Tab-separated table of N, CA and C in Angstrom:
chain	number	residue	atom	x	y	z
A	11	UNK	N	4.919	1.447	-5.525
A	11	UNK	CA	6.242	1.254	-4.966
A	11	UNK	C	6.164	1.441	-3.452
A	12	UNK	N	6.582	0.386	-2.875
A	12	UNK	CA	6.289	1.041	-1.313
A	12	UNK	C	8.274	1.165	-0.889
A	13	UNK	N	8.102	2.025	0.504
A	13	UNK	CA	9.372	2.195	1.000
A	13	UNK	C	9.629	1.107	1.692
A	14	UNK	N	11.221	0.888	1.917
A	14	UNK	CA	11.893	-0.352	3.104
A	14	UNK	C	12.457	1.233	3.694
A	15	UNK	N	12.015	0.903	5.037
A	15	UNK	CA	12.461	1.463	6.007
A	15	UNK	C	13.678	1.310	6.299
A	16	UNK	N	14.286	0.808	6.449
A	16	UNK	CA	16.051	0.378	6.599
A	16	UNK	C	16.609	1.454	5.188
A	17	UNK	N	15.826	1.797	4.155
A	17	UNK	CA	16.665	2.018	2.948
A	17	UNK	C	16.200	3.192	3.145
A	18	UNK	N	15.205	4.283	4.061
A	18	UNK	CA	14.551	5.909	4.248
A	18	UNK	C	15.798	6.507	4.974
A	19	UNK	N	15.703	7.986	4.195
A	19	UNK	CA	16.102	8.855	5.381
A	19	UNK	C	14.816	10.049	4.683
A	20	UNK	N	15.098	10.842	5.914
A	20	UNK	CA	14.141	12.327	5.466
A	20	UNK	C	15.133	13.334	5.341
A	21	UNK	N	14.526	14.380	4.670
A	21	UNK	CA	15.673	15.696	4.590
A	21	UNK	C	14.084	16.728	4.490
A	22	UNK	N	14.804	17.733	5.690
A	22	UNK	CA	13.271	18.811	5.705
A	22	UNK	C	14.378	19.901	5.425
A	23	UNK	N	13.463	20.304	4.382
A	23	UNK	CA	14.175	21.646	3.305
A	23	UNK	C	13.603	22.939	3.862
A	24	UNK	N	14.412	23.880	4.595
A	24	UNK	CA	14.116	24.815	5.167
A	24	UNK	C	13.050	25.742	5.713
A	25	UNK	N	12.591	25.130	6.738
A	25	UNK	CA	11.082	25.102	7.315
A	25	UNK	C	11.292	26.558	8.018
A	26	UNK	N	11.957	27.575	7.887
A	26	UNK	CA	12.967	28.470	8.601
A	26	UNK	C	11.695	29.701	8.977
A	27	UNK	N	11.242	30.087	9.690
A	27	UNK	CA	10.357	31.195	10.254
A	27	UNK	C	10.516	32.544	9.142
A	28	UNK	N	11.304	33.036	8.173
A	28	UNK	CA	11.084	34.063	7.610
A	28	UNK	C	10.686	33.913	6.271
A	29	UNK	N	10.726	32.617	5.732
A	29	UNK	CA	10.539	31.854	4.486
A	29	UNK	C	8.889	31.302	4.504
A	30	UNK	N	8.101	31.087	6.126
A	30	UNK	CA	7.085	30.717	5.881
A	30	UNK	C	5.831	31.939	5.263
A	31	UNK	N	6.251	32.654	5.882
A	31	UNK	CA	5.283	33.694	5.773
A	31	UNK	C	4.974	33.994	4.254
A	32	UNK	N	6.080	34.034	3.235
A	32	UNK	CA	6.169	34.247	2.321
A	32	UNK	C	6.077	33.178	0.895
A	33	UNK	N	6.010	31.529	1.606
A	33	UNK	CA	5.613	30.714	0.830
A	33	UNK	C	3.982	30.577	0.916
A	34	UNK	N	3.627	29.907	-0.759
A	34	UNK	CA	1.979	29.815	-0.726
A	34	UNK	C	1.871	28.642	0.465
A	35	UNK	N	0.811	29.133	1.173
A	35	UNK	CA	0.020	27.855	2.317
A	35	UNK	C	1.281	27.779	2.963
A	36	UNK	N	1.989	28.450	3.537
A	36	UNK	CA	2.811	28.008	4.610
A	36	UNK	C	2.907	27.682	5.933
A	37	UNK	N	1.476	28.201	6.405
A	37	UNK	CA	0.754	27.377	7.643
A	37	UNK	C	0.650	25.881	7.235
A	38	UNK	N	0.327	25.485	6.137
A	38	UNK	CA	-0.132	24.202	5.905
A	38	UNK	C	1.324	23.306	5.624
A	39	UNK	N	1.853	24.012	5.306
A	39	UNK	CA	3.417	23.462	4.993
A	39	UNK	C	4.062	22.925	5.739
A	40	UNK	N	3.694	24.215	7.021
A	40	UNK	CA	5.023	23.925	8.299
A	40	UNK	C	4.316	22.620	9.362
A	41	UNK	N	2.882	23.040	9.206
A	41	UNK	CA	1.894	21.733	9.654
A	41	UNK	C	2.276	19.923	8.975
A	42	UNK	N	2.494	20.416	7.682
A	42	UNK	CA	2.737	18.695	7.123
A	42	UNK	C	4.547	18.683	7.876
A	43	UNK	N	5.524	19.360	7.263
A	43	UNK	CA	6.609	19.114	7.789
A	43	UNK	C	6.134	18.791	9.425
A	44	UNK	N	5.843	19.260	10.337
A	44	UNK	CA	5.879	18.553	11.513
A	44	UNK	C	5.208	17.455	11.718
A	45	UNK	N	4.273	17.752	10.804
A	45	UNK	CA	4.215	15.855	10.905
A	45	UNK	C	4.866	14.974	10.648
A	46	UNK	N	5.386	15.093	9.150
A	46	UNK	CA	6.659	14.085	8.888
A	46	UNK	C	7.796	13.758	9.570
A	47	UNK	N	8.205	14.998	10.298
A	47	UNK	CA	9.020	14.789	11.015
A	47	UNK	C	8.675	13.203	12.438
A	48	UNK	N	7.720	14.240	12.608
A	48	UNK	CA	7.091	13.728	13.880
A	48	UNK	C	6.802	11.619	13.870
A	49	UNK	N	6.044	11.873	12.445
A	49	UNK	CA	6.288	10.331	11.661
A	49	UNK	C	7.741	9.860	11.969
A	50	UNK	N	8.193	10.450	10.997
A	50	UNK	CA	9.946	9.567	11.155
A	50	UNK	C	10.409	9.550	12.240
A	51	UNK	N	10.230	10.447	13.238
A	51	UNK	CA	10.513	9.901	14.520
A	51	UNK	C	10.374	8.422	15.312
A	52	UNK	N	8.827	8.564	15.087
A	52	UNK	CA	8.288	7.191	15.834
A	52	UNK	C	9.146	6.309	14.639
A	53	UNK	N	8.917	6.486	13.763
A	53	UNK	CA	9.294	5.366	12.798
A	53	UNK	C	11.242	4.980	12.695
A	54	UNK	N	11.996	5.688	13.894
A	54	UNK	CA	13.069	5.773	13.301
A	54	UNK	C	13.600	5.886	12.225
A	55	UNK	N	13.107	6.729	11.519
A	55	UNK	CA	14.008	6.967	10.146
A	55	UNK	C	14.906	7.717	10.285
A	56	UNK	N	16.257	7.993	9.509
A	56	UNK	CA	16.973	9.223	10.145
A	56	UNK	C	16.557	10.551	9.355
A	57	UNK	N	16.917	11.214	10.153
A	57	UNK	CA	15.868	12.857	9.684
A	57	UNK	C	17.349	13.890	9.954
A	58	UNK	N	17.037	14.672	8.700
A	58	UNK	CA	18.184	15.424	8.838
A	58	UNK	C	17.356	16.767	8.362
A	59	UNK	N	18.312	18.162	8.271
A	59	UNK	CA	17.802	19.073	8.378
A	59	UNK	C	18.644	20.435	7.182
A	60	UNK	N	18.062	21.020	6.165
A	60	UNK	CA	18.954	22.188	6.079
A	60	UNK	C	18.361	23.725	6.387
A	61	UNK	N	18.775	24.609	6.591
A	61	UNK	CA	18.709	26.058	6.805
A	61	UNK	C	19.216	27.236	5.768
A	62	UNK	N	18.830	27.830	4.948
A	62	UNK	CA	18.867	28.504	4.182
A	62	UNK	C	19.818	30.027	5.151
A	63	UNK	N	20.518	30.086	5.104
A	63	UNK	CA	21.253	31.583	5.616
A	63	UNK	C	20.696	31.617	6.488
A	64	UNK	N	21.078	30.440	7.892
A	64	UNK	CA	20.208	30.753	8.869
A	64	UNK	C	20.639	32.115	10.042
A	65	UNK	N	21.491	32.780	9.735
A	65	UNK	CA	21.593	34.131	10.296
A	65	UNK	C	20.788	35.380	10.122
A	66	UNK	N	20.086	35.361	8.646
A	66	UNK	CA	19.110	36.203	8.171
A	66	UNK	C	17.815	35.762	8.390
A	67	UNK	N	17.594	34.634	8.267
A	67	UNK	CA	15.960	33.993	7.690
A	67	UNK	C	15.776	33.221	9.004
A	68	UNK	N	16.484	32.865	9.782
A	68	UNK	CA	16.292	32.460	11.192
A	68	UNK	C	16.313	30.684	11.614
A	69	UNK	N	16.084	30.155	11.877
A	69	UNK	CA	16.197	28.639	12.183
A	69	UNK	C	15.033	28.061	12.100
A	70	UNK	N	14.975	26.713	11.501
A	70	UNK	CA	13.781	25.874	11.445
A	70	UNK	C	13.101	25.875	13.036
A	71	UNK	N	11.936	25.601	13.261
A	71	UNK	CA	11.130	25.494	14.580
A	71	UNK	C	11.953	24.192	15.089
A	72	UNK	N	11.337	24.202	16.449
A	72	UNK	CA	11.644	23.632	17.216
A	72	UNK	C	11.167	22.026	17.113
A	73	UNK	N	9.961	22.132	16.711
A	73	UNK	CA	9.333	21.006	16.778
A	73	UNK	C	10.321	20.069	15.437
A	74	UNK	N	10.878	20.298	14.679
A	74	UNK	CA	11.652	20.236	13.678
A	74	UNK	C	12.856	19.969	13.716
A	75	UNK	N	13.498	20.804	14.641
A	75	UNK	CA	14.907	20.671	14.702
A	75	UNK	C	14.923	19.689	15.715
A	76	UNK	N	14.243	19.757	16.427
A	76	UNK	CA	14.579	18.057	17.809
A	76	UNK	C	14.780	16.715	16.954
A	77	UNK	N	14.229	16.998	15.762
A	77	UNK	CA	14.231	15.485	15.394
A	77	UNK	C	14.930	15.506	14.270
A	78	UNK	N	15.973	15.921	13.890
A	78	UNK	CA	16.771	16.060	13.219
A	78	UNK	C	17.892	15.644	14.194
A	79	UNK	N	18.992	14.164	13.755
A	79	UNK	CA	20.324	14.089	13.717
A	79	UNK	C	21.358	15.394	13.529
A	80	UNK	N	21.059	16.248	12.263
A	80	UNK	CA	21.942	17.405	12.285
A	80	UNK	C	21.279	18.025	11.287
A	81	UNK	N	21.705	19.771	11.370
A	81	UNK	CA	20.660	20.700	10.134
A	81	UNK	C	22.023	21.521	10.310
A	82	UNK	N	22.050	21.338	8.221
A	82	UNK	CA	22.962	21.651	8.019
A	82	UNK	C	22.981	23.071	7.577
A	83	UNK	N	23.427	24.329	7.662
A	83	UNK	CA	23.426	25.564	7.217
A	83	UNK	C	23.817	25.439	5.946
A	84	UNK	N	23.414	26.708	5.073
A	84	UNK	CA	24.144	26.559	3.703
A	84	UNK	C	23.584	28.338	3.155
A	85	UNK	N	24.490	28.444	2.287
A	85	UNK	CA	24.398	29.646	1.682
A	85	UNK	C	23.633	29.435	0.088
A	86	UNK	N	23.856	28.797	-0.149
A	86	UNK	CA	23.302	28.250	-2.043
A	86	UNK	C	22.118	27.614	-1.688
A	87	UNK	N	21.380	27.850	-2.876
A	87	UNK	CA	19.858	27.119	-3.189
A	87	UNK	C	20.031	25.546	-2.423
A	88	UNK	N	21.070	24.879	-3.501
A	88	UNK	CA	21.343	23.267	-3.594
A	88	UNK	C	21.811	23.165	-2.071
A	89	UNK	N	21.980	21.794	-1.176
A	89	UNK	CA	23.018	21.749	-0.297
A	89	UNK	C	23.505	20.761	-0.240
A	90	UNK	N	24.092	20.712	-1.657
A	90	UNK	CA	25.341	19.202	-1.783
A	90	UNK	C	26.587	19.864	-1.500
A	91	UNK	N	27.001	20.900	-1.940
A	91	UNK	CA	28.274	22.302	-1.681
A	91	UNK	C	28.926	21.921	-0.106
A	92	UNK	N	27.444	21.714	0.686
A	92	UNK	CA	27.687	21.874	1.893
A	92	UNK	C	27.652	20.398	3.194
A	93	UNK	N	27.842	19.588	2.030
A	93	UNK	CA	27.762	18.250	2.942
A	93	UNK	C	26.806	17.534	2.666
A	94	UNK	N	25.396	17.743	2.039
A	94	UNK	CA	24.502	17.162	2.174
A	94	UNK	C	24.611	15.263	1.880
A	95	UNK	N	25.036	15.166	0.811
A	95	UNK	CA	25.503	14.048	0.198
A	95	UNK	C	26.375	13.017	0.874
A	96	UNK	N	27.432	13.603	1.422
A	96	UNK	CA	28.419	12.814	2.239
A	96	UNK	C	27.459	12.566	3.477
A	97	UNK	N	26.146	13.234	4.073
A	97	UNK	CA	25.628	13.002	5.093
A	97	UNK	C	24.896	11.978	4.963
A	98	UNK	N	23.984	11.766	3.500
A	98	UNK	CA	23.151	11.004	3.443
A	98	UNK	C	23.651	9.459	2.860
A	99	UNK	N	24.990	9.700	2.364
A	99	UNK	CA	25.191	8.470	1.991
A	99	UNK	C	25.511	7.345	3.056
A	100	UNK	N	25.093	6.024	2.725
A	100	UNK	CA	25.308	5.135	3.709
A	100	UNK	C	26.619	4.747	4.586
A	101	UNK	N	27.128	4.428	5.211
A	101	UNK	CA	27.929	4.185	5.255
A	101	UNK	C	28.258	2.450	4.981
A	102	UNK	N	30.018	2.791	4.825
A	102	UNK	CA	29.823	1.499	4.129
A	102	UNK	C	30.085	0.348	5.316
A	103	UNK	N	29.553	-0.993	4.621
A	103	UNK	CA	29.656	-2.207	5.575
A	103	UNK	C	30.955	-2.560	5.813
A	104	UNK	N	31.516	-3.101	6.813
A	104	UNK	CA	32.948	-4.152	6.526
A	104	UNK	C	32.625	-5.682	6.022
A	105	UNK	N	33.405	-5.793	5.284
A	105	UNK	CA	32.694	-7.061	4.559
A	105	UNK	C	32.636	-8.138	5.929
A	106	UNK	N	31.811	-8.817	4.903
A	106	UNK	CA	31.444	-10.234	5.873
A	106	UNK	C	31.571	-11.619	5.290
A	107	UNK	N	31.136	-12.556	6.140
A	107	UNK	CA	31.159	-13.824	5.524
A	107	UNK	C	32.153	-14.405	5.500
A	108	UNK	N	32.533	-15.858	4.636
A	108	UNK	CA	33.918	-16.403	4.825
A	108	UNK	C	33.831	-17.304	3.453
A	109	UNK	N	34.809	-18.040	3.523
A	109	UNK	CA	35.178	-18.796	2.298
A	109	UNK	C	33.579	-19.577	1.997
A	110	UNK	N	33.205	-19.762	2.937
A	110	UNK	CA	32.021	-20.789	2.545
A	110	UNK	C	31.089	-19.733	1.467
A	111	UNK	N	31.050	-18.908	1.821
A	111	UNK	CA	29.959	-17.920	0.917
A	111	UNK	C	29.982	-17.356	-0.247
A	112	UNK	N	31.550	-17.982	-0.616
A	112	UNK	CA	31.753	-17.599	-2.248
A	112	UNK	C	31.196	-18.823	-3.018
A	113	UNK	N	30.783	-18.564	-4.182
A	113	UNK	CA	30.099	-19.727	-5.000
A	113	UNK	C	31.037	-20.773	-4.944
A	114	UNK	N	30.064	-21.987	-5.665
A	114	UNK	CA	30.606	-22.974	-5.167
A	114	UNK	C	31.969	-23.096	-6.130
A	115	UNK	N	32.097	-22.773	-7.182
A	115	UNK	CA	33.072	-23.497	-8.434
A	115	UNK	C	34.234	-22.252	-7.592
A	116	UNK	N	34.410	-21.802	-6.629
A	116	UNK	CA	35.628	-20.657	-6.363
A	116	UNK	C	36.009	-21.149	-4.612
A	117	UNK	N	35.300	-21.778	-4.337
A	117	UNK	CA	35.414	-23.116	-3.015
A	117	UNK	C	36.033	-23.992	-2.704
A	118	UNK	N	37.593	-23.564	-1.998
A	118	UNK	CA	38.349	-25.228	-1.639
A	118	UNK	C	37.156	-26.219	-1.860
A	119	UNK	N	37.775	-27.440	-1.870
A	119	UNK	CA	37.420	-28.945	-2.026
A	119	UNK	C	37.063	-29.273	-0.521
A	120	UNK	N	36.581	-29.686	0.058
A	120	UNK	CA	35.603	-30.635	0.924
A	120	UNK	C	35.730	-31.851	0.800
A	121	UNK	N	36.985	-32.551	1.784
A	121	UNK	CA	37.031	-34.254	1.467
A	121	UNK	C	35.591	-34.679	2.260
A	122	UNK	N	35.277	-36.110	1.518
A	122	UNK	CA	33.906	-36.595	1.655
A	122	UNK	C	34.111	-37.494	3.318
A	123	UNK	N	33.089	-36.913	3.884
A	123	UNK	CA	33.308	-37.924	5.202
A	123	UNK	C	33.503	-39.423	5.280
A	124	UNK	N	34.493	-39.871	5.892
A	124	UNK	CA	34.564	-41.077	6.081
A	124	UNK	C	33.937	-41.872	6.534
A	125	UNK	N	32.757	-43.081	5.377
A	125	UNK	CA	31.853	-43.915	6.044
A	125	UNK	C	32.309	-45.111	6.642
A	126	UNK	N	31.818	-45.339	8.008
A	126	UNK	CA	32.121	-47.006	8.726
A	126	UNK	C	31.038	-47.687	8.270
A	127	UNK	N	31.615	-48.283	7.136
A	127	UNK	CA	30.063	-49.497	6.847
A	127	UNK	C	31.060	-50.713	6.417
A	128	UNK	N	30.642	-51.551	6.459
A	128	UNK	CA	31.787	-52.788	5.689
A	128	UNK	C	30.418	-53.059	4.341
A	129	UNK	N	31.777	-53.705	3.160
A	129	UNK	CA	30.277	-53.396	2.326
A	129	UNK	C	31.330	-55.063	2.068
């Protein structure tokens, strides 16, 4: 399955300085998250961010939070409670197009051009 870029966003799940120490390989962790980040950057993807009680456990790094659109705080495990969802969903298009683009059998009539030929 490969990705369409137009259809990515990223979400970096709390990369937060008091949480690394205490996850397995969290040197290696906070190393891949800045890369990804760092990826979606160049790549424009949009990159968003959450923080686990960031008053206690402290704020994602720096290298992290620059490339984040917005990082959202939250008190609960999940962070749909807190916006996540309404952030990531697309927004919607205004429609487009015009009469011509509805199928054909739902299509005013089209008088036939008038030929100059003498027959």
């Amino acid at each position: 399955m490969l990705l369409e870029l137009q259809d990515s966003q990223l979400v970096l799940v709390d990369y937060q300085s008091q949480l690394m120490p205490v996850m397995h390989e969290g040197d290696a962790v906070l190393r891949n998250g800045v890369r990804l980040a760092q990826m979606a950057h160049l790549l424009k993807v949009p990159t968003w961010g959450t923080e686990q009680n960031p008053e206690r456990l402290g704020h994602n790094p720096v290298e992290i939070s620059e490339v984040c659109r917005r990082t959202l705080a939250k008190m609960s495990f999940g962070a749909c409670e807190e916006g996540l969802g309404e952030v990531l969903r697309p927004q919607a298009s205004a429609p487009s197009g015009n009469a011509r683009s509805l199928p054909r059998h739902l299509q005013k009539a089209v008088p036939a051009p008038v030929r100059n030929s003498v027959v």
